[in-house]
Short mmCIF file of C-alpha atoms and ligand atoms in Angstrom, two decimals:
data_model
loop_
_atom_site.label_atom_id
_atom_site.label_comp_id
_atom_site.label_asym_id
_atom_site.label_seq_id
_atom_site.Cartn_x
_atom_site.Cartn_y
_atom_site.Cartn_z
CA MET A 1 23.56 17.62 6.54
CA SER A 2 25.45 19.89 3.75
CA ALA A 3 24.74 23.57 3.91
CA ARG A 4 23.42 23.16 -0.16
CA LEU A 5 19.75 22.97 -0.34
CA PRO A 6 18.03 19.50 0.16
CA ILE A 7 15.86 17.25 -1.86
CA ILE A 8 12.96 16.74 1.05
CA VAL A 9 11.43 13.45 1.33
CA VAL A 10 8.48 13.20 3.15
CA GLY A 11 7.66 9.84 4.32
CA GLY A 12 9.84 7.10 5.67
CA GLY A 13 9.08 3.80 4.15
CA ILE A 14 10.23 2.06 1.53
CA ALA A 15 9.64 4.23 -1.45
CA GLY A 16 11.40 6.65 0.43
CA LEU A 17 13.95 5.63 1.86
CA VAL A 18 14.61 3.51 -1.72
CA THR A 19 14.52 7.23 -3.03
CA ALA A 20 16.50 8.72 -0.71
CA ILE A 21 19.37 6.64 -1.18
CA ALA A 22 19.60 6.79 -5.08
CA ALA A 23 19.55 10.28 -4.70
CA ALA A 24 23.20 10.13 -3.81
CA PRO A 25 25.40 12.44 -3.50
CA THR A 26 22.55 14.61 -3.40
CA PRO A 27 21.99 15.69 0.31
CA VAL A 28 18.15 15.12 1.27
CA LEU A 29 15.96 15.20 4.05
CA LEU A 30 13.89 12.51 4.57
CA LEU A 31 11.24 13.88 7.19
CA GLN A 32 8.90 11.39 8.84
CA ARG A 33 5.63 11.70 11.59
CA SER A 34 7.10 7.75 12.96
CA PRO A 35 9.27 5.28 13.25
CA GLN A 36 6.13 2.73 12.05
CA SER A 37 5.44 2.00 8.22
CA ALA A 38 3.45 0.10 6.74
CA SER A 39 6.65 -1.07 4.68
CA ARG A 40 8.11 -3.07 7.89
CA LEU A 41 4.91 -4.92 8.48
CA ALA A 42 4.83 -6.56 5.18
CA GLN A 43 4.04 -9.98 4.96
CA GLY A 44 4.67 -11.04 1.81
CA GLY A 45 7.84 -11.11 -0.19
CA ILE A 46 9.15 -9.05 -3.23
CA ALA A 47 7.88 -10.38 -7.04
CA ALA A 48 10.17 -11.19 -9.12
CA ALA A 49 10.61 -13.00 -12.33
CA VAL A 50 13.78 -15.28 -11.33
CA ALA A 51 13.12 -17.81 -11.94
CA ALA A 52 14.99 -20.31 -15.30
CA ASN A 53 10.88 -21.56 -15.94
CA ASP A 54 9.91 -17.90 -15.43
CA SER A 55 9.55 -14.33 -17.07
CA ALA A 56 8.87 -10.91 -16.63
CA GLN A 57 6.10 -11.26 -19.26
CA ALA A 58 4.49 -13.78 -17.33
CA HIS A 59 5.05 -11.56 -14.40
CA ALA A 60 3.30 -8.31 -16.13
CA HIS A 61 0.38 -10.75 -17.69
CA ASP A 62 -0.92 -11.84 -14.56
CA THR A 63 0.19 -8.18 -12.88
CA ALA A 64 -2.50 -7.04 -15.61
CA VAL A 65 -5.49 -9.78 -14.52
CA ALA A 66 -5.41 -9.09 -11.38
CA GLY A 67 -5.29 -5.74 -12.44
CA SER A 68 -8.55 -5.99 -15.28
CA PHE A 69 -6.32 -4.86 -17.44
CA HIS A 70 -6.33 -1.65 -15.97
CA ASN A 71 -2.85 -0.98 -15.76
CA ASP A 72 -0.60 1.70 -17.73
CA ALA A 73 1.35 -2.04 -19.87
CA ALA A 74 5.06 -0.01 -20.51
CA ILE A 75 4.53 0.64 -16.41
CA VAL A 76 4.18 -3.00 -15.19
CA ASP A 77 7.09 -3.40 -18.01
CA LEU A 78 9.23 -0.90 -16.23
CA LEU A 79 8.33 -2.82 -12.88
CA THR A 80 8.90 -6.81 -14.05
CA ARG A 81 11.53 -6.53 -16.10
CA GLY A 82 12.89 -4.87 -13.15
CA ALA A 83 12.47 -7.01 -10.79
CA ALA A 84 15.99 -9.42 -10.32
CA SER A 85 17.64 -6.04 -10.53
CA ALA A 86 16.20 -5.15 -7.74
CA ILE A 87 16.54 -8.17 -5.81
CA HIS A 88 20.33 -8.51 -6.82
CA TRP A 89 20.55 -4.64 -5.07
CA LEU A 90 18.77 -5.61 -2.16
CA GLU A 91 21.42 -8.67 -1.87
CA THR A 92 24.21 -5.42 -2.33
CA LEU A 93 22.51 -3.72 0.61
CA GLY A 94 22.89 -6.83 2.63
CA VAL A 95 19.43 -8.73 2.78
CA VAL A 96 19.66 -11.86 2.92
CA PHE A 97 16.62 -13.45 1.29
CA ASP A 98 15.56 -17.46 2.36
CA ARG A 99 17.34 -19.71 -0.27
CA ASP A 100 17.08 -23.61 -0.72
CA ALA A 101 18.92 -25.96 0.12
CA ASP A 102 21.72 -26.25 -3.19
CA GLY A 103 21.19 -22.39 -2.54
CA ASN A 104 18.94 -21.06 -4.75
CA LEU A 105 16.34 -18.59 -4.08
CA GLN A 106 13.05 -20.01 -2.14
CA LEU A 107 10.29 -18.86 -4.36
CA ALA A 108 6.44 -19.16 -3.29
CA ARG A 109 3.30 -18.52 -4.33
CA GLU A 110 0.84 -15.86 -3.45
CA GLY A 111 -2.48 -15.51 -5.67
CA GLY A 112 -2.83 -14.55 -8.67
CA HIS A 113 0.47 -15.58 -9.41
CA GLY A 114 0.63 -17.87 -12.35
CA GLN A 115 3.51 -19.12 -10.85
CA SER A 116 5.90 -19.67 -7.84
CA ARG A 117 8.02 -16.18 -7.74
CA ILE A 118 7.84 -14.44 -4.69
CA VAL A 119 10.90 -14.54 -2.60
CA HIS A 120 11.55 -13.67 1.49
CA ALA A 121 13.41 -12.71 4.14
CA GLY A 122 13.57 -14.22 7.18
CA GLY A 123 10.14 -16.15 5.92
CA ASP A 124 7.06 -13.47 6.77
CA ALA A 125 9.68 -10.68 8.19
CA THR A 126 10.71 -9.36 5.19
CA GLY A 127 9.45 -5.73 5.03
CA ALA A 128 10.83 -5.71 8.22
CA ARG A 129 14.08 -6.88 6.69
CA VAL A 130 14.56 -4.83 3.69
CA MET A 131 14.14 -1.56 6.25
CA ASP A 132 16.51 -2.31 8.17
CA ALA A 133 19.06 -2.73 5.40
CA LEU A 134 17.36 0.57 3.85
CA LEU A 135 17.87 2.37 6.69
CA ALA A 136 21.60 0.84 7.57
CA GLU A 137 22.19 2.02 4.06
CA ALA A 138 20.61 5.84 4.49
CA ARG A 139 23.57 5.88 7.98
CA ARG A 140 26.13 4.79 5.84
CA SER A 141 25.79 7.02 2.68
CA GLY A 142 26.30 10.37 4.48
CA HIS A 143 23.79 12.36 2.16
CA VAL A 144 20.32 11.92 3.73
CA THR A 145 19.38 13.31 7.32
CA ARG A 146 16.24 12.16 9.06
CA TRP A 147 13.93 13.80 11.10
CA SER A 148 11.34 11.50 13.09
CA SER A 149 8.54 12.70 15.11
CA VAL A 150 7.81 15.84 12.65
CA GLU A 151 4.38 16.52 10.96
CA VAL A 152 4.82 18.11 7.41
CA ASP A 153 1.65 20.00 7.15
CA GLY A 154 2.03 22.38 4.15
CA LEU A 155 3.32 23.14 0.86
CA MET A 156 5.73 26.09 0.19
CA LEU A 157 5.70 27.66 -3.31
CA ARG A 158 6.97 29.79 -5.53
CA GLY A 159 4.80 30.43 -8.43
CA ASP A 160 3.20 27.25 -9.52
CA HIS A 161 6.61 25.46 -8.58
CA VAL A 162 7.00 23.76 -5.34
CA CYS A 163 9.91 24.66 -3.63
CA GLY A 164 9.24 23.02 0.63
CA VAL A 165 7.62 22.24 3.02
CA CYS A 166 6.38 23.50 5.90
CA LEU A 167 6.07 21.37 9.01
CA THR A 168 5.08 20.75 13.04
CA ARG A 169 7.69 19.60 15.84
CA GLU A 170 6.06 17.06 18.78
CA ASP A 171 6.34 20.31 20.76
CA GLY A 172 4.22 22.62 18.28
CA SER A 173 6.60 24.32 16.90
CA ARG A 174 6.90 25.13 13.51
CA GLU A 175 9.48 25.78 10.68
CA ALA A 176 8.94 26.17 6.71
CA LEU A 177 12.03 24.89 4.92
CA HIS A 178 13.44 24.83 1.49
CA GLY A 179 14.19 22.18 -0.97
CA ARG A 180 15.28 21.79 -4.07
CA ALA A 181 12.54 19.47 -5.00
CA VAL A 182 9.56 17.57 -2.60
CA VAL A 183 8.88 13.56 -2.55
CA ILE A 184 5.36 13.14 -0.97
CA ALA A 185 6.20 9.39 0.06
CA THR A 186 3.37 8.83 2.46
CA GLY A 187 2.14 5.36 1.99
CA GLY A 188 -1.60 5.19 2.65
CA ILE A 189 -4.84 5.44 3.32
CA GLY A 190 -6.03 2.11 5.35
CA GLY A 191 -5.84 4.28 8.91
CA LEU A 192 -9.15 6.19 7.67
CA PHE A 193 -10.85 3.08 7.32
CA ALA A 194 -12.20 1.17 10.45
CA GLN A 195 -10.62 -1.93 9.47
CA THR A 196 -6.44 -1.89 8.37
CA SER A 197 -3.92 -4.33 7.38
CA ASN A 198 -2.14 -0.87 7.73
CA PRO A 199 -0.52 1.46 11.02
CA ALA A 200 -3.31 3.98 11.46
CA GLU A 201 -0.47 6.72 10.70
CA ALA A 202 -0.98 5.17 6.83
CA ASP A 203 -4.02 8.51 7.21
CA GLY A 204 -3.81 9.64 3.07
CA SER A 205 -1.79 12.94 5.02
CA GLY A 206 0.38 12.91 1.63
CA LEU A 207 -2.55 13.01 -0.44
CA ALA A 208 -3.91 15.73 1.30
CA LEU A 209 -0.97 17.89 0.81
CA ALA A 210 -1.04 17.21 -2.66
CA LEU A 211 -5.04 18.54 -2.89
CA THR A 212 -4.12 21.62 -1.39
CA VAL A 213 -2.58 22.39 -4.62
CA ALA A 214 -4.82 20.38 -6.47
CA ALA A 215 -2.11 17.90 -7.89
CA THR A 216 -3.80 16.00 -10.56
CA MET A 217 -5.31 12.67 -9.05
CA ARG A 218 -6.05 9.66 -10.21
CA ASP A 219 -7.74 6.04 -9.84
CA LEU A 220 -8.99 6.82 -6.45
CA GLU A 221 -11.31 4.78 -6.19
CA PHE A 222 -9.91 1.26 -6.10
CA VAL A 223 -9.25 0.30 -2.78
CA GLN A 224 -7.87 -3.37 -1.82
CA PHE A 225 -8.86 -5.11 0.61
CA HIS A 226 -6.54 -7.86 2.36
CA PRO A 227 -8.94 -11.09 2.80
CA THR A 228 -7.07 -12.68 5.63
CA ALA A 229 -6.34 -9.81 8.10
CA LEU A 230 -6.81 -11.29 12.22
CA ALA A 231 -10.23 -10.61 13.65
CA LEU A 232 -9.92 -8.55 16.20
CA PRO A 233 -13.71 -7.47 17.14
CA GLY A 234 -13.08 -3.62 17.85
CA ARG A 235 -9.12 -2.64 16.65
CA HIS A 236 -8.72 -0.87 13.91
CA SER A 237 -5.02 -1.89 13.04
CA LEU A 238 -5.28 -5.34 12.63
CA PRO A 239 -2.24 -7.99 12.17
CA LEU A 240 -2.05 -9.66 8.49
CA VAL A 241 -1.69 -13.40 7.79
CA THR A 242 -0.20 -13.67 5.20
CA GLU A 243 -1.16 -14.91 2.27
CA ALA A 244 1.39 -16.65 1.35
CA LEU A 245 -0.34 -19.34 3.67
CA ARG A 246 -2.80 -19.71 1.46
CA GLY A 247 -0.10 -20.52 -1.45
CA ALA A 248 1.20 -22.92 0.85
CA GLY A 249 -2.12 -24.40 1.15
CA ALA A 250 -3.77 -22.87 3.63
CA ARG A 251 -7.67 -22.57 2.78
CA LEU A 252 -10.47 -19.86 3.91
CA LEU A 253 -13.75 -21.79 5.66
CA ASP A 254 -16.74 -20.30 6.55
CA SER A 255 -18.77 -20.87 9.70
CA HIS A 256 -19.33 -23.79 8.89
CA GLY A 257 -16.14 -25.52 7.94
CA VAL A 258 -17.25 -25.11 4.57
CA PRO A 259 -14.31 -23.97 1.66
CA LEU A 260 -15.03 -20.68 0.80
CA MET A 261 -13.52 -20.03 -2.43
CA ALA A 262 -14.22 -23.41 -3.90
CA ARG A 263 -16.38 -23.08 -7.83
CA VAL A 264 -15.82 -18.79 -7.04
CA HIS A 265 -13.03 -18.53 -9.52
CA PRO A 266 -10.58 -21.23 -10.97
CA MET A 267 -7.52 -20.48 -8.52
CA GLU A 268 -9.82 -20.86 -5.49
CA ASP A 269 -7.58 -19.74 -2.56
CA LEU A 270 -4.86 -18.09 -4.68
CA ALA A 271 -7.87 -16.28 -6.77
CA PRO A 272 -6.72 -12.26 -7.43
CA ARG A 273 -7.08 -10.56 -3.94
CA ASP A 274 -10.56 -8.14 -4.91
CA VAL A 275 -12.30 -11.56 -5.90
CA VAL A 276 -11.00 -13.58 -2.36
CA ALA A 277 -11.59 -10.52 -0.18
CA ARG A 278 -15.45 -9.72 -1.03
CA ARG A 279 -16.21 -13.40 -0.50
CA VAL A 280 -15.12 -13.06 2.74
CA TRP A 281 -16.77 -9.78 2.84
CA GLN A 282 -20.03 -11.55 2.69
CA ALA A 283 -19.06 -14.43 4.95
CA GLY A 284 -18.06 -11.92 8.02
CA ARG A 285 -21.66 -11.10 7.29
CA GLN A 286 -23.02 -14.64 7.39
CA GLY A 287 -21.20 -16.16 10.58
CA GLY A 288 -17.29 -15.21 9.87
CA ALA A 289 -14.69 -16.22 8.25
CA TRP A 290 -11.39 -19.23 8.94
CA LEU A 291 -8.11 -19.72 7.55
CA ASP A 292 -7.25 -23.20 8.00
CA ALA A 293 -3.40 -23.39 7.63
CA ARG A 294 -3.27 -26.83 9.75
CA GLY A 295 -2.22 -28.87 7.05
CA ILE A 296 1.21 -26.59 7.08
CA GLY A 297 2.02 -28.52 10.35
CA SER A 298 4.97 -28.46 13.07
CA ASP A 299 7.05 -26.10 9.92
CA PHE A 300 4.46 -22.92 10.60
CA GLN A 301 6.74 -21.24 13.17
CA ARG A 302 10.04 -21.88 11.47
CA ARG A 303 8.26 -20.35 7.50
CA PHE A 304 5.50 -17.72 9.28
CA PRO A 305 7.11 -16.59 12.42
CA THR A 306 5.77 -13.54 12.54
CA VAL A 307 2.01 -15.34 12.14
CA PHE A 308 3.19 -17.82 14.81
CA GLU A 309 3.74 -15.88 16.92
CA MET A 310 0.80 -12.55 16.50
CA CYS A 311 -2.03 -15.92 17.04
CA MET A 312 -0.06 -17.06 19.76
CA SER A 313 -0.01 -14.21 21.34
CA HIS A 314 -4.08 -13.66 20.79
CA GLY A 315 -4.71 -17.51 22.14
CA ILE A 316 -4.48 -19.34 18.71
CA ASP A 317 -2.61 -21.76 17.66
CA PRO A 318 -2.19 -22.05 13.98
CA ARG A 319 -1.13 -25.16 14.12
CA GLN A 320 -4.19 -27.29 16.08
CA GLN A 321 -7.20 -24.53 14.90
CA PRO A 322 -8.41 -22.43 12.17
CA ILE A 323 -7.69 -18.31 11.96
CA PRO A 324 -10.05 -15.97 12.58
CA VAL A 325 -9.87 -13.40 9.40
CA THR A 326 -12.26 -10.55 8.29
CA ALA A 327 -11.19 -8.17 5.09
CA ALA A 328 -9.28 -5.39 6.57
CA ALA A 329 -8.20 -1.68 4.28
CA HIS A 330 -4.26 -2.80 3.01
CA PHE A 331 -2.83 -1.25 -0.31
CA HIS A 332 -4.13 1.88 -2.39
CA MET A 333 -3.72 1.42 -5.75
CA GLY A 334 -4.55 4.87 -6.87
CA GLY A 335 -3.18 8.00 -5.82
CA ILE A 336 -1.45 11.38 -6.93
CA ALA A 337 -1.10 10.69 -10.71
CA VAL A 338 2.87 10.44 -11.74
CA ASP A 339 4.83 9.48 -14.42
CA ALA A 340 7.15 6.62 -14.82
CA ASP A 341 9.92 9.31 -12.58
CA GLY A 342 7.57 10.18 -10.09
CA CYS A 343 6.45 13.88 -11.70
CA THR A 344 3.21 15.14 -10.95
CA SER A 345 1.46 17.83 -12.01
CA MET A 346 3.00 20.30 -10.07
CA PRO A 347 6.34 21.05 -10.60
CA GLY A 348 8.89 20.68 -8.34
CA LEU A 349 6.28 17.72 -6.47
CA TYR A 350 7.13 14.33 -7.04
CA ALA A 351 4.92 11.30 -6.22
CA VAL A 352 6.33 7.78 -4.71
CA GLY A 353 4.95 4.39 -3.45
CA GLU A 354 1.63 3.89 -2.13
CA VAL A 355 0.67 8.03 -2.53
CA ALA A 356 1.51 7.39 -5.88
CA CYS A 357 -0.32 6.09 -9.09
CA ASN A 358 1.74 5.63 -11.69
CA GLY A 359 -1.07 3.15 -12.97
CA VAL A 360 1.02 0.13 -12.07
CA HIS A 361 -1.45 -1.15 -10.13
CA GLY A 362 -4.57 -0.94 -12.22
CA ALA A 363 -7.74 -1.73 -10.38
CA ASN A 364 -5.93 -4.49 -8.10
CA ARG A 365 -2.60 -4.94 -7.19
CA LEU A 366 -1.53 -8.47 -7.72
CA ALA A 367 0.29 -9.50 -4.40
CA SER A 368 4.43 -8.81 -3.36
CA ASN A 369 4.66 -6.13 -6.43
CA SER A 370 4.12 -3.26 -3.91
CA LEU A 371 7.97 -3.45 -2.15
CA LEU A 372 8.85 -3.86 -5.52
CA GLU A 373 7.25 -0.91 -6.67
CA GLY A 374 8.89 1.68 -4.24
CA ILE A 375 12.18 0.12 -5.58
CA VAL A 376 12.00 0.11 -9.02
CA PHE A 377 10.35 3.72 -9.29
CA GLY A 378 12.75 4.36 -6.09
CA ARG A 379 15.40 3.90 -7.97
CA ARG A 380 14.61 5.40 -11.13
CA LEU A 381 13.28 9.03 -9.43
CA GLY A 382 16.39 8.94 -6.98
CA MET A 383 18.69 8.47 -9.82
CA ARG A 384 16.45 12.00 -11.68
CA LEU A 385 16.80 14.06 -8.75
CA ARG A 386 20.44 13.80 -8.56
CA SER A 387 20.88 15.84 -11.54
CA LEU A 388 18.53 19.08 -10.26
CA PRO A 389 20.44 21.84 -9.71
CA ASP A 390 21.42 23.37 -5.87
CA ILE A 391 18.63 26.07 -6.74
CA ILE A 392 15.14 26.92 -5.45
CA PRO A 393 12.61 26.43 -8.39
CA GLY A 394 10.31 28.22 -9.72
CA SER A 395 10.45 32.20 -9.48
CA GLY A 396 8.77 34.86 -7.70
CA ASN A 397 7.03 34.74 -4.64
CA PHE A 398 6.99 32.30 -1.63
CA ARG A 399 3.31 31.63 -0.75
CA LEU A 400 2.57 28.46 2.04
CA VAL A 401 -0.32 26.18 1.46
CA ARG A 402 -1.54 24.73 4.07
CA ARG A 403 -3.69 20.86 4.72
CA GLY A 404 -5.75 22.03 7.91
CA PRO A 405 -6.44 21.01 11.00
CA ALA A 406 -7.37 17.74 11.68
CA LEU A 407 -10.27 16.26 12.93
CA THR A 408 -10.47 14.78 16.28
CA THR A 409 -10.55 11.04 17.07
CA ALA A 410 -14.52 10.98 17.07
CA ARG A 411 -15.23 12.81 14.09
CA LEU A 412 -11.72 10.42 12.49
CA THR A 413 -13.36 7.46 14.57
CA GLN A 414 -16.38 8.12 12.53
CA LEU A 415 -15.13 8.61 9.56
CA ARG A 416 -13.25 5.60 9.32
CA GLU A 417 -16.66 3.93 10.15
CA LEU A 418 -18.24 6.01 7.28
CA LEU A 419 -15.66 4.64 4.69
CA MET A 420 -15.44 0.81 5.66
CA ALA A 421 -19.26 0.71 5.25
CA ALA A 422 -19.24 3.46 1.94
CA MET A 423 -15.98 2.11 0.36
CA GLY A 424 -15.32 -1.35 1.16
CA PRO A 425 -15.55 -3.59 -1.06
CA VAL A 426 -18.40 -4.17 -2.11
CA ARG A 427 -20.27 -0.28 -2.68
CA ARG A 428 -23.81 0.61 -2.64
CA ARG A 429 -24.76 3.78 -4.45
CA ALA A 430 -26.78 5.10 -2.39
CA VAL A 431 -24.60 4.54 1.05
CA LEU A 432 -21.64 6.32 -1.05
CA ARG A 433 -23.85 9.61 -1.98
CA GLU A 434 -25.44 9.55 2.08
CA ALA A 435 -21.66 9.27 2.98
CA SER A 436 -20.75 11.79 0.29
CA GLN A 437 -22.85 14.46 1.99
CA GLU A 438 -21.73 13.41 5.60
CA CYS A 439 -17.80 14.06 4.42
CA LEU A 440 -18.30 17.29 3.29
CA ALA A 441 -19.57 18.51 6.51
CA LEU A 442 -16.38 16.33 7.72
CA ALA A 443 -14.34 18.08 5.19
CA LYS A 444 -15.44 21.47 6.94
CA GLU A 445 -13.90 20.09 10.26
CA GLY A 446 -10.67 18.76 9.44
CA TRP A 447 -8.33 16.86 6.16
CA GLN A 448 -8.96 14.14 6.50
CA GLY A 449 -12.58 15.04 5.31
CA GLY A 450 -11.18 16.52 2.00
CA VAL A 451 -9.51 12.96 1.26
CA ALA A 452 -12.64 10.80 2.03
CA CYS A 453 -14.33 13.74 0.05
CA ALA A 454 -12.46 12.58 -2.94
CA LEU A 455 -12.02 9.02 -2.89
CA ILE A 456 -16.23 9.26 -2.16
CA GLU A 457 -16.46 10.94 -5.81
CA ALA A 458 -13.84 9.04 -7.42
CA ALA A 459 -15.82 6.04 -6.76
CA LEU A 460 -19.45 8.02 -7.78
CA ARG A 461 -17.78 8.97 -11.06
CA ARG A 462 -16.70 5.28 -12.41
CA THR A 463 -20.26 3.56 -13.07
CA HIS A 464 -19.07 0.34 -13.65
CA ASN A 465 -17.40 -2.94 -11.62
CA LEU A 466 -13.56 -3.66 -12.28
CA GLY A 467 -11.75 -4.91 -10.14
CA ALA A 468 -11.63 -3.73 -6.13
CA HIS A 469 -14.50 -0.75 -7.21
CA HIS A 470 -17.34 -3.10 -7.18
CA TRP A 471 -21.35 -2.02 -7.20
CA GLU A 472 -23.45 -4.25 -5.80
CA ASP A 473 -26.31 -2.90 -6.60
CA ALA A 474 -26.22 -2.81 -10.10
CA GLU A 475 -24.51 -5.98 -11.28
CA MET A 476 -24.38 -8.12 -7.90
CA PRO A 477 -27.59 -8.53 -6.19
CA GLY A 478 -26.99 -11.34 -3.50
CA GLN A 479 -23.68 -12.56 -5.24
CA GLY A 480 -20.35 -10.28 -6.92
CA ALA A 481 -20.51 -10.01 -11.02
CA SER A 482 -16.56 -11.54 -10.81
CA LEU A 483 -17.68 -14.05 -8.75
CA ARG A 484 -20.65 -15.49 -10.55
CA GLN A 485 -18.79 -14.86 -13.97
CA PHE A 486 -16.18 -17.81 -12.84
CA ALA A 487 -18.81 -19.58 -11.09
C1 LIG B 1 0.77 -11.04 2.20
O1 LIG B 1 1.75 -11.21 2.78
O2 LIG B 1 -0.44 -11.08 2.12
C2 LIG B 1 0.49 -9.48 1.85
C3 LIG B 1 1.29 -9.05 1.13
C4 LIG B 1 1.25 -7.97 -0.47
O3 LIG B 1 0.24 -7.38 0.32
O4 LIG B 1 1.23 -8.11 -1.44
#
């Protein structure tokens, strides 16, 4: 890295990497805990209105319907209008998207989309293919330096400007670093729940950093559950069984083999994710849920190689038998409040990707809009940061604000169970209030407790059902209001 003051990016998933690449030629120091990221695991693809009979407006409409119209329409517009150019940009970086025999992009369908508009690379390996290309580009570019196995556990302030970070290495050594800006791109919070499709490292570490400096948060109560994680009782981080399977005709069944989504929603198995997740959650308490993908037949392995290998490695042949599935924490719609350029309420501090909330997803994210979000808004932010001067921002004395200690493993397990019961697809006020008390106690012991408190407080403030935030005791004794409304 050059001696010039870098932009510090915390987090090495798609949003952090794209921001870093787009900031060229300004030097970037990218700090990450581990090479694992939720982006790499993404099986769904990238939603883009590239078909002749599709439009960015139609994609925006579906995004808003899935988000219960809680979305920021101008930001949705930026996302959906930016999709075709995002795909083109990735192609210039070497991503090879799946094409049909005539050379046209192959477009798949997922929940909530009015038509087929999801592009994939390597079938269900899109996240991995995109991450490989971005990492290669970051290495080639020369302006990005990556440090792994570092824990960013505090922010440096000068006056009210964020001007650096402090970090701890694996060997326990610590360092404080100045930057011309700090970008938080640490991903989601699934790791704070007992069952998640995320890696365990997606534990809200970046949210905790922003909370320590009292940056404004937005929509923290909206947590998306994926309806079809592979049911592996006792396991925390569960492999995903991609929604694209339902787009290819697979159907959800209850323990009697009855289709779960029939008469629940007009789009049945392809209903928005919050609706399907609630149904699967409910079925999970009544004997379980299964995804019957047998109809895909002998083509399964070619079209869905990741799911195929994962199922086979757990003794399930998805061509012959339904796959046991469960709802698992998957995506956080809320996060650090940002504008379209990733600016937070704190000067010098930026956020992008899942940890940020610019209002694009509303109360429930539309399938395959998250990699797209990382690319579109990462590029915007990186280009904005290019023009920052080579100086430490702010004036006055420097001070370090640390996130504090982490919970012990036993306490973290307790917190995960607590959040799963209280902040799951279906919520009850009494359970949340009790969880809130327990979390206050946990917050004294570790920063994850503080994040959980912020989530629970936000949920308690939202009195009505909206998207992924669903009170069972208010409007759905026994059955979801949104389940009923489509019956
Ligand atoms: C999936 O493949 O089902 C996940 C896609 C997404 O979360 O957008």
